[in-house]
Amino acid sequence: MLAFTMDCQVNGDHTVILRLPRSVTPGQHRIELIVDPERGQSSDMVPMDQDTVEKQKHAEVWDQMDALREQAIKEGMVLMDWDEINAEVQNRRGGVIDDENSDLR
């Protein structure tokens, strides 16, 4: 699960457009939206709680990882699918299969 915090302006027609990072894969997702008018009207930023700070740090790490992934692709690296990843993990473990985690998906 990824968490993103964004401050945004709501248009007169109540439209908000979001551009998500490339790390969010296309497909079905649940997106939760919380509207906090008190924070939006305050001229001072409300201090973030520790959970929010951690989520923000995780988002920054995802952005860094996404940039590294894009760089690797540009340099010719071929990405593995889940079956190839599972085979690589099994190979690195000397052929031992972990029954609990045999499928990393």
mmCIF file of N, CA, C and O in Angstrom:
data_model
loop_
_atom_site.group_PDB
_atom_site.id
_atom_site.type_symbol
_atom_site.label_atom_id
_atom_site.label_comp_id
_atom_site.label_asym_id
_atom_site.label_seq_id
_atom_site.Cartn_x
_atom_site.Cartn_y
_atom_site.Cartn_z
ATOM 1 N N MET A 1 0.844 -1.172 0.000
ATOM 2 C CA MET A 1 0.000 0.000 0.000
ATOM 3 C C MET A 1 0.890 1.236 0.000
ATOM 4 O O MET A 1 1.891 1.295 0.691
ATOM 5 N N LEU A 2 0.512 2.220 -0.789
ATOM 6 C CA LEU A 2 1.225 3.484 -0.859
ATOM 7 C C LEU A 2 0.345 4.576 -0.267
ATOM 8 O O LEU A 2 -0.868 4.519 -0.371
ATOM 9 N N ALA A 3 0.942 5.566 0.341
ATOM 10 C CA ALA A 3 0.194 6.702 0.874
ATOM 11 C C ALA A 3 0.790 7.982 0.315
ATOM 12 O O ALA A 3 2.002 8.160 0.325
ATOM 13 N N PHE A 4 -0.060 8.849 -0.189
ATOM 14 C CA PHE A 4 0.367 10.122 -0.742
ATOM 15 C C PHE A 4 -0.400 11.231 -0.038
ATOM 16 O O PHE A 4 -1.589 11.103 0.209
ATOM 17 N N THR A 5 0.274 12.320 0.279
ATOM 18 C CA THR A 5 -0.379 13.490 0.836
ATOM 19 C C THR A 5 -0.133 14.647 -0.113
ATOM 20 O O THR A 5 1.013 14.925 -0.464
ATOM 21 N N MET A 6 -1.213 15.281 -0.566
ATOM 22 C CA MET A 6 -1.096 16.371 -1.527
ATOM 23 C C MET A 6 -2.008 17.510 -1.097
ATOM 24 O O MET A 6 -3.134 17.269 -0.682
ATOM 25 N N ASP A 7 -1.524 18.734 -1.172
ATOM 26 C CA ASP A 7 -2.369 19.902 -1.006
ATOM 27 C C ASP A 7 -2.794 20.312 -2.407
ATOM 28 O O ASP A 7 -1.990 20.306 -3.340
ATOM 29 N N CYS A 8 -4.073 20.645 -2.570
ATOM 30 C CA CYS A 8 -4.541 20.969 -3.914
ATOM 31 C C CYS A 8 -5.634 22.028 -3.860
ATOM 32 O O CYS A 8 -6.224 22.290 -2.813
ATOM 33 N N GLN A 9 -5.890 22.629 -5.006
ATOM 34 C CA GLN A 9 -6.946 23.627 -5.157
ATOM 35 C C GLN A 9 -8.130 22.946 -5.831
ATOM 36 O O GLN A 9 -7.969 22.296 -6.869
ATOM 37 N N VAL A 10 -9.305 23.066 -5.244
ATOM 38 C CA VAL A 10 -10.517 22.513 -5.845
ATOM 39 C C VAL A 10 -11.116 23.589 -6.744
ATOM 40 O O VAL A 10 -11.361 24.715 -6.299
ATOM 41 N N ASN A 11 -11.340 23.262 -8.025
ATOM 42 C CA ASN A 11 -11.897 24.211 -8.991
ATOM 43 C C ASN A 11 -13.365 24.490 -8.690
ATOM 44 O O ASN A 11 -14.008 23.759 -7.921
ATOM 45 N N GLY A 12 -13.901 25.523 -9.316
ATOM 46 C CA GLY A 12 -15.308 25.877 -9.138
ATOM 47 C C GLY A 12 -16.254 24.768 -9.548
ATOM 48 O O GLY A 12 -17.369 24.663 -9.033
ATOM 49 N N ASP A 13 -15.827 23.929 -10.484
ATOM 50 C CA ASP A 13 -16.670 22.796 -10.894
ATOM 51 C C ASP A 13 -16.386 21.551 -10.060
ATOM 52 O O ASP A 13 -16.806 20.461 -10.412
ATOM 53 N N HIS A 14 -15.650 21.741 -8.941
ATOM 54 C CA HIS A 14 -15.337 20.658 -7.987
ATOM 55 C C HIS A 14 -14.482 19.562 -8.606
ATOM 56 O O HIS A 14 -14.605 18.400 -8.269
ATOM 57 N N THR A 15 -13.578 19.958 -9.502
ATOM 58 C CA THR A 15 -12.700 19.003 -10.169
ATOM 59 C C THR A 15 -11.305 19.072 -9.569
ATOM 60 O O THR A 15 -10.784 20.155 -9.319
ATOM 61 N N VAL A 16 -10.731 17.910 -9.333
ATOM 62 C CA VAL A 16 -9.342 17.800 -8.899
ATOM 63 C C VAL A 16 -8.675 16.785 -9.820
ATOM 64 O O VAL A 16 -9.200 15.696 -10.039
ATOM 65 N N ILE A 17 -7.529 17.143 -10.384
ATOM 66 C CA ILE A 17 -6.794 16.231 -11.260
ATOM 67 C C ILE A 17 -5.527 15.816 -10.543
ATOM 68 O O ILE A 17 -4.778 16.653 -10.046
ATOM 69 N N LEU A 18 -5.284 14.508 -10.475
ATOM 70 C CA LEU A 18 -4.100 13.976 -9.811
ATOM 71 C C LEU A 18 -3.206 13.283 -10.823
ATOM 72 O O LEU A 18 -3.683 12.579 -11.704
ATOM 73 N N ARG A 19 -1.902 13.465 -10.685
ATOM 74 C CA ARG A 19 -0.932 12.702 -11.469
ATOM 75 C C ARG A 19 -0.146 11.894 -10.452
ATOM 76 O O ARG A 19 0.530 12.432 -9.600
ATOM 77 N N LEU A 20 -0.268 10.572 -10.568
ATOM 78 C CA LEU A 20 0.394 9.674 -9.635
ATOM 79 C C LEU A 20 1.765 9.280 -10.166
ATOM 80 O O LEU A 20 2.000 9.293 -11.380
ATOM 81 N N PRO A 21 2.696 8.921 -9.280
ATOM 82 C CA PRO A 21 4.020 8.489 -9.737
ATOM 83 C C PRO A 21 3.936 7.196 -10.545
ATOM 84 O O PRO A 21 2.972 6.438 -10.445
ATOM 85 N N ARG A 22 4.963 6.942 -11.335
ATOM 86 C CA ARG A 22 4.987 5.754 -12.197
ATOM 87 C C ARG A 22 4.986 4.450 -11.409
ATOM 88 O O ARG A 22 4.689 3.400 -11.947
ATOM 89 N N SER A 23 5.314 4.526 -10.122
ATOM 90 C CA SER A 23 5.319 3.313 -9.312
ATOM 91 C C SER A 23 3.915 2.771 -9.083
ATOM 92 O O SER A 23 3.752 1.612 -8.716
ATOM 93 N N VAL A 24 2.886 3.577 -9.348
ATOM 94 C CA VAL A 24 1.504 3.107 -9.243
ATOM 95 C C VAL A 24 1.155 2.439 -10.564
ATOM 96 O O VAL A 24 1.135 3.082 -11.609
ATOM 97 N N THR A 25 0.920 1.147 -10.521
ATOM 98 C CA THR A 25 0.667 0.391 -11.738
ATOM 99 C C THR A 25 -0.747 0.634 -12.249
ATOM 100 O O THR A 25 -1.666 0.877 -11.464
ATOM 101 N N PRO A 26 -0.934 0.568 -13.562
ATOM 102 C CA PRO A 26 -2.287 0.694 -14.110
ATOM 103 C C PRO A 26 -3.161 -0.456 -13.605
ATOM 104 O O PRO A 26 -2.670 -1.545 -13.330
ATOM 105 N N GLY A 27 -4.441 -0.210 -13.471
ATOM 106 C CA GLY A 27 -5.366 -1.245 -13.037
ATOM 107 C C GLY A 27 -6.279 -0.759 -11.932
ATOM 108 O O GLY A 27 -6.355 0.436 -11.638
ATOM 109 N N GLN A 28 -6.971 -1.686 -11.334
ATOM 110 C CA GLN A 28 -7.944 -1.390 -10.284
ATOM 111 C C GLN A 28 -7.240 -1.033 -8.978
ATOM 112 O O GLN A 28 -6.360 -1.753 -8.524
ATOM 113 N N HIS A 29 -7.595 0.095 -8.382
ATOM 114 C CA HIS A 29 -7.032 0.537 -7.110
ATOM 115 C C HIS A 29 -8.142 1.132 -6.260
ATOM 116 O O HIS A 29 -9.123 1.643 -6.787
ATOM 117 N N ARG A 30 -7.975 1.081 -4.958
ATOM 118 C CA ARG A 30 -8.861 1.813 -4.050
ATOM 119 C C ARG A 30 -8.135 3.091 -3.677
ATOM 120 O O ARG A 30 -7.007 3.065 -3.211
ATOM 121 N N ILE A 31 -8.790 4.214 -3.891
ATOM 122 C CA ILE A 31 -8.225 5.501 -3.547
ATOM 123 C C ILE A 31 -9.131 6.122 -2.495
ATOM 124 O O ILE A 31 -10.332 6.254 -2.699
ATOM 125 N N GLU A 32 -8.544 6.475 -1.370
ATOM 126 C CA GLU A 32 -9.300 7.109 -0.301
ATOM 127 C C GLU A 32 -9.012 8.599 -0.311
ATOM 128 O O GLU A 32 -7.865 9.011 -0.422
ATOM 129 N N LEU A 33 -10.048 9.384 -0.197
ATOM 130 C CA LEU A 33 -9.924 10.837 -0.235
ATOM 131 C C LEU A 33 -10.493 11.411 1.055
ATOM 132 O O LEU A 33 -11.619 11.094 1.424
ATOM 133 N N ILE A 34 -9.713 12.241 1.726
ATOM 134 C CA ILE A 34 -10.170 12.919 2.938
ATOM 135 C C ILE A 34 -10.107 14.410 2.675
ATOM 136 O O ILE A 34 -9.054 14.940 2.310
ATOM 137 N N VAL A 35 -11.214 15.083 2.825
ATOM 138 C CA VAL A 35 -11.258 16.526 2.633
ATOM 139 C C VAL A 35 -11.201 17.170 4.013
ATOM 140 O O VAL A 35 -12.037 16.901 4.869
ATOM 141 N N ASP A 36 -10.188 18.006 4.232
ATOM 142 C CA ASP A 36 -9.978 18.653 5.522
ATOM 143 C C ASP A 36 -10.011 20.164 5.310
ATOM 144 O O ASP A 36 -8.985 20.795 5.096
ATOM 145 N N PRO A 37 -11.210 20.776 5.344
ATOM 146 C CA PRO A 37 -11.296 22.216 5.061
ATOM 147 C C PRO A 37 -10.583 23.073 6.088
ATOM 148 O O PRO A 37 -10.090 24.144 5.758
ATOM 149 N N GLU A 38 -10.491 22.632 7.334
ATOM 150 C CA GLU A 38 -9.804 23.430 8.343
ATOM 151 C C GLU A 38 -8.338 23.603 7.986
ATOM 152 O O GLU A 38 -7.779 24.674 8.124
ATOM 153 N N ARG A 39 -7.697 22.541 7.547
ATOM 154 C CA ARG A 39 -6.284 22.640 7.174
ATOM 155 C C ARG A 39 -6.126 23.510 5.936
ATOM 156 O O ARG A 39 -5.183 24.278 5.817
ATOM 157 N N GLY A 40 -7.058 23.380 4.991
ATOM 158 C CA GLY A 40 -6.979 24.152 3.758
ATOM 159 C C GLY A 40 -7.166 25.638 3.974
ATOM 160 O O GLY A 40 -6.620 26.455 3.253
ATOM 161 N N GLN A 41 -7.933 26.053 4.996
ATOM 162 C CA GLN A 41 -8.194 27.460 5.244
ATOM 163 C C GLN A 41 -7.150 28.101 6.143
ATOM 164 O O GLN A 41 -7.048 29.313 6.226
ATOM 165 N N SER A 42 -6.366 27.306 6.831
ATOM 166 C CA SER A 42 -5.367 27.835 7.753
ATOM 167 C C SER A 42 -4.179 28.374 6.979
ATOM 168 O O SER A 42 -3.706 27.764 6.037
ATOM 169 N N SER A 43 -3.701 29.538 7.414
ATOM 170 C CA SER A 43 -2.522 30.099 6.748
ATOM 171 C C SER A 43 -1.250 29.427 7.247
ATOM 172 O O SER A 43 -0.228 29.453 6.582
ATOM 173 N N ASP A 44 -1.308 28.831 8.431
ATOM 174 C CA ASP A 44 -0.156 28.110 8.980
ATOM 175 C C ASP A 44 -0.332 26.621 8.721
ATOM 176 O O ASP A 44 -1.423 26.084 8.844
ATOM 177 N N MET A 45 0.740 25.969 8.375
ATOM 178 C CA MET A 45 0.672 24.532 8.169
ATOM 179 C C MET A 45 0.482 23.834 9.504
ATOM 180 O O MET A 45 1.121 24.189 10.489
ATOM 181 N N VAL A 46 -0.373 22.848 9.511
ATOM 182 C CA VAL A 46 -0.601 22.052 10.714
ATOM 183 C C VAL A 46 0.523 21.034 10.824
ATOM 184 O O VAL A 46 0.855 20.376 9.833
ATOM 185 N N PRO A 47 1.158 20.906 11.992
ATOM 186 C CA PRO A 47 2.231 19.921 12.123
ATOM 187 C C PRO A 47 1.721 18.517 11.805
ATOM 188 O O PRO A 47 0.614 18.150 12.185
ATOM 189 N N MET A 48 2.533 17.764 11.086
ATOM 190 C CA MET A 48 2.146 16.410 10.732
ATOM 191 C C MET A 48 2.462 15.456 11.873
ATOM 192 O O MET A 48 3.477 15.620 12.551
ATOM 193 N N ASP A 49 1.590 14.480 12.063
ATOM 194 C CA ASP A 49 1.876 13.469 13.076
ATOM 195 C C ASP A 49 2.945 12.512 12.551
ATOM 196 O O ASP A 49 3.280 12.519 11.371
ATOM 197 N N GLN A 50 3.490 11.686 13.418
ATOM 198 C CA GLN A 50 4.597 10.797 13.054
ATOM 199 C C GLN A 50 4.207 9.843 11.930
ATOM 200 O O GLN A 50 5.007 9.561 11.048
ATOM 201 N N ASP A 51 2.952 9.360 11.948
ATOM 202 C CA ASP A 51 2.492 8.437 10.908
ATOM 203 C C ASP A 51 2.531 9.108 9.543
ATOM 204 O O ASP A 51 2.971 8.521 8.556
ATOM 205 N N THR A 52 2.107 10.364 9.481
ATOM 206 C CA THR A 52 2.124 11.105 8.219
ATOM 207 C C THR A 52 3.547 11.337 7.739
ATOM 208 O O THR A 52 3.845 11.210 6.557
ATOM 209 N N VAL A 53 4.439 11.664 8.669
ATOM 210 C CA VAL A 53 5.848 11.876 8.321
ATOM 211 C C VAL A 53 6.436 10.591 7.743
ATOM 212 O O VAL A 53 7.139 10.613 6.725
ATOM 213 N N GLU A 54 6.148 9.448 8.373
ATOM 214 C CA GLU A 54 6.659 8.167 7.878
ATOM 215 C C GLU A 54 6.118 7.875 6.483
ATOM 216 O O GLU A 54 6.855 7.410 5.616
ATOM 217 N N LYS A 55 4.843 8.129 6.249
ATOM 218 C CA LYS A 55 4.254 7.899 4.923
ATOM 219 C C LYS A 55 4.927 8.778 3.882
ATOM 220 O O LYS A 55 5.174 8.346 2.769
ATOM 221 N N GLN A 56 5.221 10.025 4.259
ATOM 222 C CA GLN A 56 5.883 10.937 3.328
ATOM 223 C C GLN A 56 7.290 10.435 3.000
ATOM 224 O O GLN A 56 7.716 10.464 1.854
ATOM 225 N N LYS A 57 8.023 9.944 4.020
ATOM 226 C CA LYS A 57 9.356 9.395 3.780
ATOM 227 C C LYS A 57 9.279 8.200 2.850
ATOM 228 O O LYS A 57 10.109 8.042 1.952
ATOM 229 N N HIS A 58 8.268 7.342 3.051
ATOM 230 C CA HIS A 58 8.103 6.168 2.197
ATOM 231 C C HIS A 58 7.826 6.601 0.761
ATOM 232 O O HIS A 58 8.348 6.006 -0.183
ATOM 233 N N ALA A 59 7.011 7.640 0.579
ATOM 234 C CA ALA A 59 6.709 8.130 -0.763
ATOM 235 C C ALA A 59 7.975 8.641 -1.441
ATOM 236 O O ALA A 59 8.190 8.410 -2.639
ATOM 237 N N GLU A 60 8.833 9.326 -0.684
ATOM 238 C CA GLU A 60 10.090 9.828 -1.244
ATOM 239 C C GLU A 60 10.992 8.669 -1.663
ATOM 240 O O GLU A 60 11.630 8.711 -2.715
ATOM 241 N N VAL A 61 11.029 7.612 -0.846
ATOM 242 C CA VAL A 61 11.837 6.430 -1.189
ATOM 243 C C VAL A 61 11.281 5.777 -2.448
ATOM 244 O O VAL A 61 12.041 5.377 -3.338
ATOM 245 N N TRP A 62 9.944 5.688 -2.569
ATOM 246 C CA TRP A 62 9.349 5.118 -3.775
ATOM 247 C C TRP A 62 9.740 5.927 -5.001
ATOM 248 O O TRP A 62 10.026 5.373 -6.067
ATOM 249 N N ASP A 63 9.741 7.261 -4.878
ATOM 250 C CA ASP A 63 10.140 8.110 -6.003
ATOM 251 C C ASP A 63 11.588 7.846 -6.396
ATOM 252 O O ASP A 63 11.926 7.777 -7.581
ATOM 253 N N GLN A 64 12.471 7.676 -5.394
ATOM 254 C CA GLN A 64 13.878 7.379 -5.678
ATOM 255 C C GLN A 64 14.011 6.019 -6.350
ATOM 256 O O GLN A 64 14.778 5.858 -7.314
ATOM 257 N N MET A 65 13.275 5.037 -5.844
ATOM 258 C CA MET A 65 13.327 3.696 -6.437
ATOM 259 C C MET A 65 12.789 3.712 -7.868
ATOM 260 O O MET A 65 13.331 3.051 -8.757
ATOM 261 N N ASP A 66 11.733 4.495 -8.098
ATOM 262 C CA ASP A 66 11.164 4.604 -9.443
ATOM 263 C C ASP A 66 12.174 5.222 -10.401
ATOM 264 O O ASP A 66 12.320 4.777 -11.544
ATOM 265 N N ALA A 67 12.917 6.238 -9.937
ATOM 266 C CA ALA A 67 13.936 6.876 -10.779
ATOM 267 C C ALA A 67 15.052 5.888 -11.115
ATOM 268 O O ALA A 67 15.524 5.830 -12.256
ATOM 269 N N LEU A 68 15.478 5.088 -10.126
ATOM 270 C CA LEU A 68 16.503 4.062 -10.386
ATOM 271 C C LEU A 68 16.008 3.019 -11.385
ATOM 272 O O LEU A 68 16.746 2.574 -12.262
ATOM 273 N N ARG A 69 14.739 2.627 -11.242
ATOM 274 C CA ARG A 69 14.137 1.643 -12.159
ATOM 275 C C ARG A 69 14.135 2.197 -13.587
ATOM 276 O O ARG A 69 14.518 1.504 -14.533
ATOM 277 N N GLU A 70 13.709 3.453 -13.747
ATOM 278 C CA GLU A 70 13.682 4.071 -15.072
ATOM 279 C C GLU A 70 15.087 4.164 -15.661
ATOM 280 O O GLU A 70 15.287 3.924 -16.847
ATOM 281 N N GLN A 71 16.077 4.495 -14.825
ATOM 282 C CA GLN A 71 17.461 4.577 -15.284
ATOM 283 C C GLN A 71 17.938 3.201 -15.756
ATOM 284 O O GLN A 71 18.582 3.092 -16.802
ATOM 285 N N ALA A 72 17.630 2.164 -15.002
ATOM 286 C CA ALA A 72 18.046 0.807 -15.369
ATOM 287 C C ALA A 72 17.416 0.386 -16.697
ATOM 288 O O ALA A 72 18.083 -0.218 -17.548
ATOM 289 N N ILE A 73 16.148 0.716 -16.890
ATOM 290 C CA ILE A 73 15.464 0.379 -18.149
ATOM 291 C C ILE A 73 16.124 1.105 -19.316
ATOM 292 O O ILE A 73 16.378 0.517 -20.371
ATOM 293 N N LYS A 74 16.442 2.407 -19.129
ATOM 294 C CA LYS A 74 17.091 3.182 -20.186
ATOM 295 C C LYS A 74 18.459 2.611 -20.542
ATOM 296 O O LYS A 74 18.898 2.703 -21.684
ATOM 297 N N GLU A 75 19.137 2.019 -19.537
ATOM 298 C CA GLU A 75 20.457 1.442 -19.772
ATOM 299 C C GLU A 75 20.389 0.020 -20.306
ATOM 300 O O GLU A 75 21.406 -0.650 -20.445
ATOM 301 N N GLY A 76 19.177 -0.474 -20.569
ATOM 302 C CA GLY A 76 19.029 -1.773 -21.206
ATOM 303 C C GLY A 76 18.676 -2.938 -20.298
ATOM 304 O O GLY A 76 18.619 -4.077 -20.758
ATOM 305 N N MET A 77 18.481 -2.690 -19.023
ATOM 306 C CA MET A 77 18.130 -3.792 -18.119
ATOM 307 C C MET A 77 16.738 -4.318 -18.463
ATOM 308 O O MET A 77 15.813 -3.539 -18.705
ATOM 309 N N VAL A 78 16.622 -5.625 -18.520
ATOM 310 C CA VAL A 78 15.339 -6.262 -18.762
ATOM 311 C C VAL A 78 14.760 -6.656 -17.407
ATOM 312 O O VAL A 78 15.415 -7.336 -16.613
ATOM 313 N N LEU A 79 13.535 -6.211 -17.131
ATOM 314 C CA LEU A 79 12.905 -6.504 -15.850
ATOM 315 C C LEU A 79 12.334 -7.919 -15.836
ATOM 316 O O LEU A 79 11.883 -8.430 -16.858
ATOM 317 N N MET A 80 12.370 -8.543 -14.674
ATOM 318 C CA MET A 80 11.845 -9.897 -14.514
ATOM 319 C C MET A 80 10.365 -9.853 -14.160
ATOM 320 O O MET A 80 9.918 -8.924 -13.494
ATOM 321 N N ASP A 81 9.619 -10.887 -14.601
ATOM 322 C CA ASP A 81 8.236 -11.015 -14.142
ATOM 323 C C ASP A 81 8.242 -11.806 -12.832
ATOM 324 O O ASP A 81 9.293 -12.231 -12.343
ATOM 325 N N TRP A 82 7.072 -11.999 -12.208
ATOM 326 C CA TRP A 82 7.001 -12.642 -10.900
ATOM 327 C C TRP A 82 7.555 -14.067 -10.923
ATOM 328 O O TRP A 82 8.225 -14.496 -9.982
ATOM 329 N N ASP A 83 7.289 -14.822 -11.987
ATOM 330 C CA ASP A 83 7.812 -16.189 -12.066
ATOM 331 C C ASP A 83 9.340 -16.191 -12.110
ATOM 332 O O ASP A 83 9.991 -17.024 -11.471
ATOM 333 N N GLU A 84 9.914 -15.256 -12.855
ATOM 334 C CA GLU A 84 11.367 -15.156 -12.921
ATOM 335 C C GLU A 84 11.958 -14.721 -11.575
ATOM 336 O O GLU A 84 13.018 -15.214 -11.172
ATOM 337 N N ILE A 85 11.281 -13.822 -10.886
ATOM 338 C CA ILE A 85 11.745 -13.396 -9.563
ATOM 339 C C ILE A 85 11.722 -14.573 -8.596
ATOM 340 O O ILE A 85 12.685 -14.812 -7.862
ATOM 341 N N ASN A 86 10.613 -15.333 -8.581
ATOM 342 C CA ASN A 86 10.517 -16.500 -7.697
ATOM 343 C C ASN A 86 11.610 -17.519 -8.007
ATOM 344 O O ASN A 86 12.214 -18.094 -7.095
ATOM 345 N N ALA A 87 11.891 -17.731 -9.306
ATOM 346 C CA ALA A 87 12.942 -18.676 -9.696
ATOM 347 C C ALA A 87 14.313 -18.172 -9.234
ATOM 348 O O ALA A 87 15.142 -18.957 -8.754
ATOM 349 N N GLU A 88 14.562 -16.882 -9.338
ATOM 350 C CA GLU A 88 15.833 -16.295 -8.898
ATOM 351 C C GLU A 88 16.008 -16.448 -7.390
ATOM 352 O O GLU A 88 17.086 -16.801 -6.911
ATOM 353 N N VAL A 89 14.950 -16.178 -6.625
ATOM 354 C CA VAL A 89 15.012 -16.341 -5.173
ATOM 355 C C VAL A 89 15.314 -17.794 -4.821
ATOM 356 O O VAL A 89 16.172 -18.072 -3.982
ATOM 357 N N GLN A 90 14.614 -18.712 -5.467
ATOM 358 C CA GLN A 90 14.840 -20.138 -5.203
ATOM 359 C C GLN A 90 16.274 -20.531 -5.560
ATOM 360 O O GLN A 90 16.938 -21.249 -4.812
ATOM 361 N N ASN A 91 16.775 -20.039 -6.679
ATOM 362 C CA ASN A 91 18.136 -20.337 -7.099
ATOM 363 C C ASN A 91 19.151 -19.815 -6.081
ATOM 364 O O ASN A 91 20.106 -20.512 -5.727
ATOM 365 N N ARG A 92 18.946 -18.590 -5.584
ATOM 366 C CA ARG A 92 19.875 -18.011 -4.609
ATOM 367 C C ARG A 92 19.829 -18.737 -3.267
ATOM 368 O O ARG A 92 20.775 -18.665 -2.497
ATOM 369 N N ARG A 93 18.732 -19.411 -2.998
ATOM 370 C CA ARG A 93 18.613 -20.185 -1.764
ATOM 371 C C ARG A 93 19.091 -21.623 -1.964
ATOM 372 O O ARG A 93 18.853 -22.483 -1.128
ATOM 373 N N GLY A 94 19.740 -21.868 -3.069
ATOM 374 C CA GLY A 94 20.269 -23.197 -3.337
ATOM 375 C C GLY A 94 19.190 -24.208 -3.685
ATOM 376 O O GLY A 94 19.329 -25.399 -3.443
ATOM 377 N N GLY A 95 18.107 -23.740 -4.275
ATOM 378 C CA GLY A 95 17.024 -24.623 -4.682
ATOM 379 C C GLY A 95 16.022 -24.910 -3.587
ATOM 380 O O GLY A 95 15.058 -25.639 -3.802
ATOM 381 N N VAL A 96 16.229 -24.356 -2.397
ATOM 382 C CA VAL A 96 15.307 -24.594 -1.282
ATOM 383 C C VAL A 96 14.062 -23.746 -1.473
ATOM 384 O O VAL A 96 14.136 -22.552 -1.726
ATOM 385 N N ILE A 97 12.902 -24.379 -1.353
ATOM 386 C CA ILE A 97 11.625 -23.684 -1.500
ATOM 387 C C ILE A 97 11.087 -23.371 -0.118
ATOM 388 O O ILE A 97 10.997 -24.240 0.747
ATOM 389 N N ASP A 98 10.730 -22.130 0.106
ATOM 390 C CA ASP A 98 10.095 -21.684 1.347
ATOM 391 C C ASP A 98 8.599 -21.808 1.141
ATOM 392 O O ASP A 98 7.995 -20.994 0.445
ATOM 393 N N ASP A 99 7.978 -22.830 1.749
ATOM 394 C CA ASP A 99 6.546 -23.082 1.528
ATOM 395 C C ASP A 99 5.673 -21.892 1.881
ATOM 396 O O ASP A 99 4.691 -21.605 1.224
ATOM 397 N N GLU A 100 6.017 -21.160 2.955
ATOM 398 C CA GLU A 100 5.212 -20.009 3.357
ATOM 399 C C GLU A 100 5.271 -18.898 2.348
ATOM 400 O O GLU A 100 4.296 -18.186 2.125
ATOM 401 N N ASN A 101 6.425 -18.696 1.731
ATOM 402 C CA ASN A 101 6.615 -17.572 0.812
ATOM 403 C C ASN A 101 7.033 -18.030 -0.574
ATOM 404 O O ASN A 101 7.774 -17.364 -1.251
ATOM 405 N N SER A 102 6.498 -19.176 -1.015
ATOM 406 C CA SER A 102 6.931 -19.699 -2.311
ATOM 407 C C SER A 102 6.446 -18.837 -3.465
ATOM 408 O O SER A 102 6.983 -18.884 -4.544
ATOM 409 N N ASP A 103 5.411 -18.042 -3.228
ATOM 410 C CA ASP A 103 4.927 -17.138 -4.256
ATOM 411 C C ASP A 103 5.030 -15.726 -3.699
ATOM 412 O O ASP A 103 4.294 -15.353 -2.798
ATOM 413 N N LEU A 104 5.950 -14.915 -4.222
ATOM 414 C CA LEU A 104 6.204 -13.590 -3.674
ATOM 415 C C LEU A 104 5.143 -12.568 -4.063
ATOM 416 O O LEU A 104 5.182 -11.454 -3.641
ATOM 417 N N ARG A 105 4.200 -12.942 -4.896
ATOM 418 C CA ARG A 105 3.183 -11.986 -5.313
ATOM 419 C C ARG A 105 2.367 -11.572 -4.180
ATOM 420 O O ARG A 105 1.670 -11.595 -3.495
#
